[in-house]
Amino acid sequence: MRVEKMMLDYNEITYTIGGVKFRYLFENKPALKVGQEVELVELIHNTRPYLIVSKEAQRQMEG
């Protein structure tokens, strides 16, 4: 899958990959770039995000 978007907040960084959001503390951020191809299983195993929000959960929160 491809990294679609990267957003920075105070001390957090959020990557959107395939519509799924992966959030990391800034000091633990992986070396990902927008447009980079990634394997989700490897990404989760190697980088250990502290929050993952699925597309379905995003829809439920919005409406």
Short mmCIF file of N, CA, C and O in Angstrom, two decimals:
data_model
loop_
_atom_site.label_atom_id
_atom_site.label_comp_id
_atom_site.label_asym_id
_atom_site.label_seq_id
_atom_site.Cartn_x
_atom_site.Cartn_y
_atom_site.Cartn_z
N MET A 1 0.84 -1.17 0.00
CA MET A 1 0.00 0.00 0.00
C MET A 1 0.89 1.24 0.00
O MET A 1 2.04 1.17 0.38
N ARG A 2 0.31 2.35 -0.36
CA ARG A 2 1.07 3.59 -0.52
C ARG A 2 0.72 4.58 0.59
O ARG A 2 -0.43 4.69 0.99
N VAL A 3 1.74 5.27 1.10
CA VAL A 3 1.53 6.33 2.10
C VAL A 3 0.84 7.49 1.37
O VAL A 3 1.40 8.06 0.43
N GLU A 4 -0.39 7.81 1.79
CA GLU A 4 -1.18 8.83 1.10
C GLU A 4 -0.98 10.23 1.67
O GLU A 4 -0.99 11.21 0.94
N LYS A 5 -0.83 10.30 2.99
CA LYS A 5 -0.79 11.61 3.63
C LYS A 5 -0.01 11.53 4.92
O LYS A 5 0.03 10.49 5.58
N MET A 6 0.62 12.65 5.30
CA MET A 6 1.33 12.76 6.57
C MET A 6 0.89 14.06 7.22
O MET A 6 0.87 15.10 6.57
N MET A 7 0.49 14.00 8.49
CA MET A 7 0.06 15.20 9.21
C MET A 7 0.84 15.31 10.51
O MET A 7 1.00 14.32 11.22
N LEU A 8 1.32 16.50 10.81
CA LEU A 8 2.05 16.76 12.04
C LEU A 8 1.17 17.53 13.02
O LEU A 8 0.54 18.50 12.64
N ASP A 9 1.15 17.09 14.25
CA ASP A 9 0.52 17.80 15.36
C ASP A 9 1.59 17.92 16.43
O ASP A 9 2.52 17.14 16.46
N TYR A 10 1.42 18.83 17.32
CA TYR A 10 2.36 19.12 18.40
C TYR A 10 3.48 18.09 18.55
O TYR A 10 4.59 18.30 18.13
N ASN A 11 3.21 16.97 19.16
CA ASN A 11 4.25 15.95 19.36
C ASN A 11 3.87 14.62 18.73
O ASN A 11 4.36 13.57 19.12
N GLU A 12 2.96 14.66 17.74
CA GLU A 12 2.49 13.45 17.09
C GLU A 12 2.61 13.58 15.58
O GLU A 12 2.61 14.68 15.04
N ILE A 13 2.67 12.45 14.92
CA ILE A 13 2.66 12.42 13.47
C ILE A 13 1.69 11.32 13.05
O ILE A 13 1.66 10.25 13.65
N THR A 14 0.84 11.62 12.07
CA THR A 14 -0.16 10.66 11.60
C THR A 14 0.06 10.40 10.12
O THR A 14 0.16 11.34 9.33
N TYR A 15 0.14 9.14 9.76
CA TYR A 15 0.25 8.73 8.36
C TYR A 15 -1.07 8.09 7.96
O TYR A 15 -1.64 7.31 8.72
N THR A 16 -1.57 8.41 6.76
CA THR A 16 -2.74 7.75 6.21
C THR A 16 -2.26 6.81 5.11
O THR A 16 -1.62 7.25 4.16
N ILE A 17 -2.57 5.54 5.29
CA ILE A 17 -2.15 4.50 4.35
C ILE A 17 -3.36 3.65 4.03
O ILE A 17 -3.91 3.00 4.91
N GLY A 18 -3.80 3.70 2.79
CA GLY A 18 -4.97 2.94 2.39
C GLY A 18 -6.22 3.35 3.14
O GLY A 18 -7.08 2.53 3.41
N GLY A 19 -6.32 4.61 3.52
CA GLY A 19 -7.47 5.12 4.25
C GLY A 19 -7.41 4.84 5.75
O GLY A 19 -8.29 5.26 6.49
N VAL A 20 -6.41 4.15 6.21
CA VAL A 20 -6.24 3.82 7.62
C VAL A 20 -5.21 4.78 8.22
O VAL A 20 -4.16 5.02 7.62
N LYS A 21 -5.52 5.34 9.38
CA LYS A 21 -4.60 6.28 10.03
C LYS A 21 -3.73 5.57 11.06
O LYS A 21 -4.24 4.82 11.89
N PHE A 22 -2.44 5.84 10.99
CA PHE A 22 -1.46 5.29 11.93
C PHE A 22 -0.84 6.47 12.66
O PHE A 22 -0.25 7.35 12.02
N ARG A 23 -0.95 6.52 13.98
CA ARG A 23 -0.43 7.65 14.75
C ARG A 23 0.77 7.23 15.59
O ARG A 23 0.77 6.17 16.20
N TYR A 24 1.78 8.10 15.60
CA TYR A 24 3.02 7.86 16.34
C TYR A 24 3.39 9.11 17.13
O TYR A 24 3.08 10.22 16.70
N LEU A 25 4.04 8.92 18.26
CA LEU A 25 4.68 10.05 18.92
C LEU A 25 5.84 10.48 18.04
O LEU A 25 6.48 9.66 17.39
N PHE A 26 6.10 11.78 17.98
CA PHE A 26 7.10 12.29 17.05
C PHE A 26 8.47 11.66 17.26
O PHE A 26 9.16 11.35 16.31
N GLU A 27 8.85 11.42 18.51
CA GLU A 27 10.18 10.84 18.77
C GLU A 27 10.27 9.38 18.31
O GLU A 27 11.36 8.83 18.18
N ASN A 28 9.12 8.73 18.05
CA ASN A 28 9.12 7.33 17.60
C ASN A 28 8.71 7.19 16.14
O ASN A 28 8.41 6.10 15.69
N LYS A 29 8.70 8.30 15.40
CA LYS A 29 8.18 8.26 14.03
C LYS A 29 9.06 7.40 13.12
O LYS A 29 10.27 7.41 13.21
N PRO A 30 8.40 6.63 12.25
CA PRO A 30 9.16 5.85 11.27
C PRO A 30 9.63 6.75 10.13
O PRO A 30 9.12 7.84 9.94
N ALA A 31 10.58 6.29 9.38
CA ALA A 31 11.12 7.06 8.25
C ALA A 31 10.28 6.77 7.00
O ALA A 31 10.70 6.07 6.09
N LEU A 32 9.06 7.30 6.97
CA LEU A 32 8.17 7.10 5.83
C LEU A 32 8.02 8.42 5.08
O LEU A 32 8.06 9.49 5.68
N LYS A 33 7.80 8.31 3.78
CA LYS A 33 7.58 9.48 2.94
C LYS A 33 6.28 9.31 2.18
O LYS A 33 5.91 8.18 1.83
N VAL A 34 5.59 10.41 1.91
CA VAL A 34 4.37 10.35 1.13
C VAL A 34 4.70 9.77 -0.24
O VAL A 34 5.69 10.14 -0.87
N GLY A 35 3.88 8.82 -0.68
CA GLY A 35 4.09 8.15 -1.95
C GLY A 35 4.87 6.85 -1.84
O GLY A 35 4.91 6.07 -2.79
N GLN A 36 5.47 6.60 -0.70
CA GLN A 36 6.26 5.38 -0.49
C GLN A 36 5.34 4.17 -0.39
O GLN A 36 4.28 4.22 0.20
N GLU A 37 5.76 3.06 -0.98
CA GLU A 37 5.03 1.80 -0.87
C GLU A 37 5.44 1.10 0.42
O GLU A 37 6.64 1.04 0.74
N VAL A 38 4.46 0.61 1.19
CA VAL A 38 4.74 -0.09 2.44
C VAL A 38 3.88 -1.36 2.53
O VAL A 38 2.82 -1.43 1.93
N GLU A 39 4.35 -2.31 3.28
CA GLU A 39 3.61 -3.52 3.59
C GLU A 39 3.03 -3.33 4.99
O GLU A 39 3.79 -3.13 5.95
N LEU A 40 1.71 -3.36 5.13
CA LEU A 40 1.07 -3.02 6.41
C LEU A 40 1.51 -3.91 7.56
O LEU A 40 1.78 -3.42 8.65
N VAL A 41 1.60 -5.21 7.34
CA VAL A 41 1.97 -6.12 8.42
C VAL A 41 3.37 -5.79 8.92
O VAL A 41 3.62 -5.69 10.13
N GLU A 42 4.29 -5.58 7.99
CA GLU A 42 5.66 -5.22 8.38
C GLU A 42 5.71 -3.87 9.08
O GLU A 42 6.44 -3.68 10.04
N LEU A 43 4.94 -2.90 8.56
CA LEU A 43 4.90 -1.57 9.17
C LEU A 43 4.46 -1.65 10.63
O LEU A 43 5.11 -1.11 11.52
N ILE A 44 3.37 -2.34 10.88
CA ILE A 44 2.84 -2.44 12.25
C ILE A 44 3.83 -3.20 13.14
O ILE A 44 4.09 -2.79 14.27
N HIS A 45 4.38 -4.27 12.63
CA HIS A 45 5.31 -5.08 13.43
C HIS A 45 6.60 -4.31 13.75
O HIS A 45 7.10 -4.38 14.88
N ASN A 46 7.13 -3.59 12.77
CA ASN A 46 8.42 -2.92 12.95
C ASN A 46 8.34 -1.56 13.63
O ASN A 46 9.29 -1.15 14.29
N THR A 47 7.23 -0.83 13.46
CA THR A 47 7.18 0.54 13.97
C THR A 47 6.30 0.71 15.20
O THR A 47 6.43 1.69 15.91
N ARG A 48 5.37 -0.16 15.40
CA ARG A 48 4.49 -0.15 16.58
C ARG A 48 3.82 1.20 16.84
O ARG A 48 4.13 1.88 17.81
N PRO A 49 2.86 1.57 15.98
CA PRO A 49 2.12 2.81 16.21
C PRO A 49 1.30 2.69 17.50
O PRO A 49 0.92 1.59 17.90
N TYR A 50 1.03 3.84 18.17
CA TYR A 50 0.24 3.75 19.39
C TYR A 50 -1.24 3.84 19.13
O TYR A 50 -2.05 3.57 20.01
N LEU A 51 -1.65 4.21 17.90
CA LEU A 51 -3.07 4.27 17.58
C LEU A 51 -3.25 3.95 16.10
O LEU A 51 -2.53 4.47 15.25
N ILE A 52 -4.21 3.08 15.79
CA ILE A 52 -4.59 2.77 14.42
C ILE A 52 -6.09 2.98 14.33
O ILE A 52 -6.84 2.42 15.13
N VAL A 53 -6.52 3.81 13.37
CA VAL A 53 -7.95 4.09 13.20
C VAL A 53 -8.36 3.61 11.82
O VAL A 53 -7.87 4.12 10.81
N SER A 54 -9.26 2.64 11.78
CA SER A 54 -9.71 2.07 10.52
C SER A 54 -10.67 3.02 9.80
O SER A 54 -11.19 3.97 10.38
N LYS A 55 -10.93 2.73 8.52
CA LYS A 55 -11.88 3.53 7.75
C LYS A 55 -13.26 3.49 8.40
O LYS A 55 -13.95 4.50 8.50
N GLU A 56 -13.69 2.31 8.84
CA GLU A 56 -15.01 2.16 9.45
C GLU A 56 -15.10 2.98 10.74
O GLU A 56 -16.11 3.65 10.98
N ALA A 57 -14.10 2.94 11.57
CA ALA A 57 -14.10 3.72 12.82
C ALA A 57 -14.14 5.21 12.51
O ALA A 57 -14.81 5.98 13.20
N GLN A 58 -13.44 5.66 11.46
CA GLN A 58 -13.45 7.06 11.07
C GLN A 58 -14.86 7.48 10.66
O GLN A 58 -15.32 8.56 11.04
N ARG A 59 -15.55 6.63 9.89
CA ARG A 59 -16.93 6.94 9.47
C ARG A 59 -17.86 7.03 10.68
O ARG A 59 -18.71 7.91 10.74
N GLN A 60 -17.70 6.15 11.65
CA GLN A 60 -18.55 6.17 12.84
C GLN A 60 -18.32 7.43 13.66
O GLN A 60 -19.26 7.99 14.23
N MET A 61 -17.08 7.89 13.74
CA MET A 61 -16.78 9.09 14.51
C MET A 61 -17.31 10.35 13.83
O MET A 61 -17.70 11.29 14.50
N GLU A 62 -17.33 10.35 12.50
CA GLU A 62 -17.79 11.52 11.76
C GLU A 62 -19.30 11.67 11.75
O GLU A 62 -19.83 12.76 11.68
N GLY A 63 -20.01 10.56 11.78
CA GLY A 63 -21.44 10.74 11.66
C GLY A 63 -22.20 9.65 12.26
O GLY A 63 -23.23 9.56 12.67
#
